[in-house]
Every structure is written in C-alpha cells, then in structure tokens.
Coordinates of C-alpha atoms and ligand atoms in Angstrom, one line a residue:
M1 CA 59.7 118.9 136.3
N2 CA 56.6 117.2 134.9
R3 CA 58.3 116.7 131.6
L4 CA 61.2 115.0 133.3
I5 CA 59.0 112.6 135.2
R6 CA 57.1 111.8 131.9
Q7 CA 60.4 111.2 130.2
N8 CA 61.5 108.9 133.0
Y9 CA 58.3 107.0 132.8
S10 CA 58.6 106.4 129.1
L11 CA 62.1 105.2 129.6
L12 CA 60.9 102.8 132.2
A13 CA 58.1 101.6 130.0
A14 CA 60.6 101.1 127.2
S15 CA 62.9 99.0 129.4
I16 CA 60.0 96.9 130.7
L17 CA 59.0 96.2 127.1
I18 CA 62.6 95.2 126.2
L19 CA 62.9 92.9 129.2
G20 CA 59.5 91.4 128.6
Q21 CA 60.5 90.6 125.0
T22 CA 63.7 89.0 126.0
A23 CA 61.9 86.7 128.5
T24 CA 59.3 85.7 125.8
A25 CA 62.0 85.0 123.3
Q26 CA 63.8 82.7 125.7
D27 CA 60.7 80.8 126.7
A28 CA 59.9 80.2 123.0
A29 CA 63.5 79.2 122.1
P30 CA 63.6 75.7 120.6
A31 CA 65.5 73.1 122.7
F32 CA 68.6 72.5 120.6
F33 CA 69.9 69.9 122.9
G34 CA 69.0 67.7 125.9
G35 CA 65.4 66.9 124.6
P36 CA 64.0 63.3 124.7
D37 CA 65.0 62.5 121.1
D38 CA 68.6 63.6 121.5
V39 CA 68.9 61.8 124.9
S40 CA 67.6 58.6 123.5
Y41 CA 69.9 58.8 120.5
A42 CA 72.8 59.5 122.8
E43 CA 72.0 56.3 124.7
K44 CA 71.9 54.2 121.5
L45 CA 75.1 55.9 120.5
W46 CA 77.0 54.9 123.6
D47 CA 75.9 51.3 123.3
S48 CA 77.1 51.2 119.7
L49 CA 80.4 52.9 120.6
E50 CA 80.9 50.3 123.3
S51 CA 80.2 47.3 121.1
N52 CA 82.6 48.8 118.5
Q53 CA 85.2 49.1 121.3
L54 CA 85.5 52.9 120.9
V55 CA 84.7 53.5 124.6
G56 CA 84.6 51.5 127.7
T57 CA 87.1 49.3 129.6
S58 CA 87.9 47.2 126.5
A59 CA 88.3 50.3 124.2
I60 CA 90.9 50.0 121.5
N61 CA 94.0 51.9 122.6
V62 CA 95.4 54.6 120.3
F63 CA 98.4 56.9 120.4
P64 CA 97.6 59.8 122.9
F65 CA 98.6 63.5 122.2
A66 CA 98.8 66.7 124.3
G67 CA 95.7 68.9 123.7
N68 CA 94.1 72.1 124.8
Q69 CA 91.2 73.3 127.0
P70 CA 88.3 72.6 127.3
H71 CA 89.3 69.1 126.2
G72 CA 91.8 67.1 128.3
A73 CA 95.5 67.8 128.8
I74 CA 96.1 64.4 127.1
Q75 CA 93.7 63.1 124.5
Q76 CA 93.0 60.1 122.3
V77 CA 90.8 60.4 119.2
L78 CA 89.2 57.7 117.1
D79 CA 87.4 58.3 113.9
K80 CA 85.2 55.5 112.4
K81 CA 82.0 54.7 110.6
I82 CA 79.7 52.6 112.8
E83 CA 76.0 51.7 112.9
V84 CA 74.0 53.9 115.2
D85 CA 70.2 53.6 115.5
G86 CA 70.0 51.6 112.3
K87 CA 72.1 54.0 110.2
V88 CA 75.9 53.8 109.3
S89 CA 77.3 57.1 110.5
R90 CA 80.7 58.7 110.9
V91 CA 81.7 59.1 114.6
I92 CA 84.6 61.0 116.1
V93 CA 85.3 60.0 119.6
K94 CA 87.6 62.0 121.8
R95 CA 88.8 60.6 125.2
N96 CA 89.7 63.5 127.5
H97 CA 92.3 62.6 130.2
G98 CA 93.3 64.9 133.0
G99 CA 95.1 64.8 136.4
E100 CA 98.4 65.2 138.0
N101 CA 101.6 64.0 136.3
I102 CA 100.0 62.4 133.3
S103 CA 101.9 62.1 130.0
V104 CA 101.4 60.6 126.6
K105 CA 103.3 57.5 127.8
S106 CA 101.4 57.1 131.1
I107 CA 98.0 57.4 129.3
Y108 CA 99.0 54.9 126.7
S109 CA 100.0 52.4 129.5
D110 CA 96.8 53.1 131.5
P111 CA 94.1 54.7 129.4
V112 CA 91.4 54.2 132.0
S113 CA 92.3 55.7 135.4
N114 CA 92.6 59.3 134.4
L115 CA 89.8 59.4 131.9
K116 CA 87.6 62.5 132.7
A117 CA 85.1 62.7 129.9
V118 CA 84.3 61.3 126.4
T119 CA 83.2 63.9 123.8
V120 CA 81.6 62.6 120.6
M121 CA 80.6 64.1 117.3
V122 CA 78.3 62.1 114.9
K123 CA 77.4 63.0 111.4
R124 CA 73.6 62.8 111.4
E125 CA 71.0 62.7 108.6
A126 CA 70.7 65.7 106.3
G127 CA 68.5 68.3 107.9
Y128 CA 69.4 67.4 111.5
D129 CA 71.3 70.7 111.8
S130 CA 71.8 72.0 108.3
D131 CA 73.4 75.2 109.6
N132 CA 76.2 73.2 111.2
L133 CA 76.8 70.3 108.9
D134 CA 74.4 68.0 110.7
W135 CA 76.8 67.1 113.5
F136 CA 75.3 65.7 116.7
W137 CA 77.4 66.5 119.8
A138 CA 77.5 64.7 123.2
K139 CA 79.6 64.7 126.3
Y140 CA 79.7 61.6 128.6
T141 CA 81.3 60.6 131.8
P142 CA 83.8 57.7 131.5
V143 CA 81.0 55.2 132.2
G144 CA 78.6 56.6 129.7
D145 CA 76.3 58.8 131.6
L146 CA 75.5 62.1 129.9
G147 CA 77.1 65.3 131.3
K148 CA 75.0 68.3 132.2
N149 CA 75.5 72.0 131.7
P150 CA 75.2 74.3 134.8
K151 CA 71.4 74.6 134.2
G152 CA 71.1 70.8 134.4
T153 CA 70.4 70.2 130.7
L154 CA 71.8 67.0 129.4
L155 CA 74.7 67.4 127.0
A156 CA 73.4 65.7 123.8
G157 CA 72.3 67.2 120.6
R158 CA 73.0 70.6 118.9
I159 CA 75.0 71.9 121.9
G160 CA 76.0 75.6 121.5
K161 CA 73.9 76.3 118.4
N162 CA 73.1 80.0 118.1
A163 CA 75.1 80.5 121.3
S164 CA 78.3 82.2 122.3
A165 CA 79.7 79.1 124.1
G166 CA 79.4 75.3 123.8
C167 CA 80.6 72.7 121.3
I168 CA 79.2 74.3 118.1
A169 CA 80.1 77.9 119.0
C170 CA 83.7 76.9 119.7
H171 CA 84.1 74.5 116.8
R172 CA 82.7 77.0 114.4
A173 CA 85.4 79.4 115.5
I174 CA 88.3 76.9 115.5
G175 CA 87.3 74.1 113.3
G176 CA 87.8 73.7 109.6
D177 CA 85.1 73.7 106.9
D178 CA 83.5 70.7 108.5
L179 CA 83.7 72.0 112.0
E180 CA 86.3 69.5 113.0
T181 CA 89.9 70.2 113.6
L182 CA 91.1 66.7 112.4
T183 CA 91.1 67.5 108.7
E184 CA 94.8 68.4 108.6
K185 CA 95.9 65.3 110.4
Ligands
LIG1 C1 86.3 76.3 123.8 C2 86.4 75.5 122.6 C3 85.8 74.1 122.5 C4 84.6 73.7 123.0 C5 83.6 74.4 123.8 C6 84.5 72.3 122.5 N1 85.6 71.9 121.8 FE1 85.8 70.1 120.9 N2 87.7 70.7 120.2 C7 88.3 71.9 120.5 C8 89.6 71.9 120.1 C9 90.6 73.0 120.2 C10 89.9 70.6 119.5 C11 91.2 70.1 118.9 C12 91.9 69.3 119.9 C13 92.6 70.1 121.0 O1 93.5 70.9 120.7 O2 92.1 70.1 122.2 C14 88.6 69.9 119.6 C15 88.4 68.6 119.2 C16 87.2 67.9 119.3 C17 87.0 66.5 118.8 C18 87.9 65.7 117.9 C19 87.7 66.0 116.5 C20 88.2 67.3 116.1 O3 87.5 68.1 115.6 O4 89.4 67.5 116.2 C21 85.7 66.2 119.2 C22 85.0 64.9 118.9 C23 85.2 67.3 120.0 N3 86.1 68.3 120.0 C24 83.9 67.2 120.5 C25 83.4 68.3 121.3 C26 82.1 68.2 122.0 C27 81.2 67.1 121.9 C28 82.0 69.4 122.6 C29 80.9 69.9 123.5 C30 80.5 69.0 124.6 C31 83.2 70.2 122.4 N4 84.0 69.5 121.5 C32 83.4 71.5 122.9 C33 87.6 73.0 121.1 C34 86.4 73.0 121.7

C-alpha cells in the first residue's frame, strides 16, 4: 500500500517536472514572427508593393487561376524584384479571392470585390532565416492591415518556423527546393 502511494507520488512529481519544463520552454521561445522589427518591415513592404502596383486598387491585373486551400479558390500571383526598406528584393505576391460564384473570368473582370487576403513572400538578407532560405512571410487584408493568428499575433515574419502549421511548415512540405511552388511554372 505504502509502496503504491510512493510510486504514485513519484509519477506525479515526474509529470509536474515535465509540465513545468514545457511551460518554461514556451516562455523562452524566440518570437519568430509578429515582433516590432517584422511588423515595421511589413509596413514598408506594403507601401512598396502599392507604389509598384502589385497590391491596392490600381494593382496590375494578371491572369487568375483556380488554387487550393488555405489560399483562395481563385488566385493571382505576381513575382517581381522591387526595393523594400532600401534593398532590392524578390517578392512573390499572391492575391487570394473567395466567395460565391467566382470564376477565373469574373475575377479578371473585377479583381477587387472578392479579394479576401494578400499573402506575400520576400527574399530577405542572408541570415534572416537561414534554415528556411531567408524568406519573410506576411498576410494582409485587402487594404494592407496585417492579419492575426488566433492568439492575436500579427502575421509578419518567420510564420510557422519550427511549428507544425503556418506558412513555413506547409511550404516546407509542399514547396520545391526554394519553398515556393512556382518553380515549375
Ligand atoms: C496548408 C498549406 C499552406 C499554408 C499554411 C500556406 N501556404 Fe502558401 N501556398 C500553398 C500552396 C499549395 C500554394 C500553391 C498555390 C495553390 O495551389 O494554392 C501556395 C502558394 C503561395 C504563394 C505563391 C508562390 C508559390 O510558392 O507558389 C505565396 C506567396 C504564398 N503561398 C504565401 C503564403 C504565406 C505568406 C502563408 C502564411 C501566411 C502561406 N502561404 C501559407 C500552401 C500553403
């Protein structure tokens, strides 16, 4: 009887130790996205995308195509080198359209009304995220506000790094060598 209680106690102690360690590890986890530097870069990025007519109401129209979740049912992608924060960088901009009865034709005629989100990848300087080819990831509303995850963290930076979900996690699984799916096009 006593031995059983002792065993149970040591089991309990072990679980408390494990739980305690998990909590500490989470507290100490570096902020891979949504920090002040990433948010300020994302703001400069949007301004630059807008002045290069890659987003916004006067964005250059391109041929739409049917895509998959989590991106829109109909998408438009633009791939360009532009200056962001004083450095010329490659950007890939995806406009995600959704809604009832939309088609490639309807989105081409009206690329604004059904736009749900704009997702962007930018090739940053070497060392920004050397594990993941130095891509910066961001998700905006159609008017350029940053999206948030369920915890309220702004979606800008190394989203989904070392995680099981999020931009990097999914693109590592489905993307090519450079984490983008465009290479074959
Ligand atoms: C669950 C998987 C998944 C997640 C999460 C995801 N993507 Fe994608 N992404 C895709 C797929 C698949 C494509 C190819 C187009 C398609 O079929 O929808 C794609 C394409 C893209 C493209 C166009 C360039 C390319 O690689 O084809 C960009 C830009 C992009 N995603 C950005 C993002 C950003 C930014 C996030 C996070 C906010 C994100 N993605 C999250 C699956 C994902």
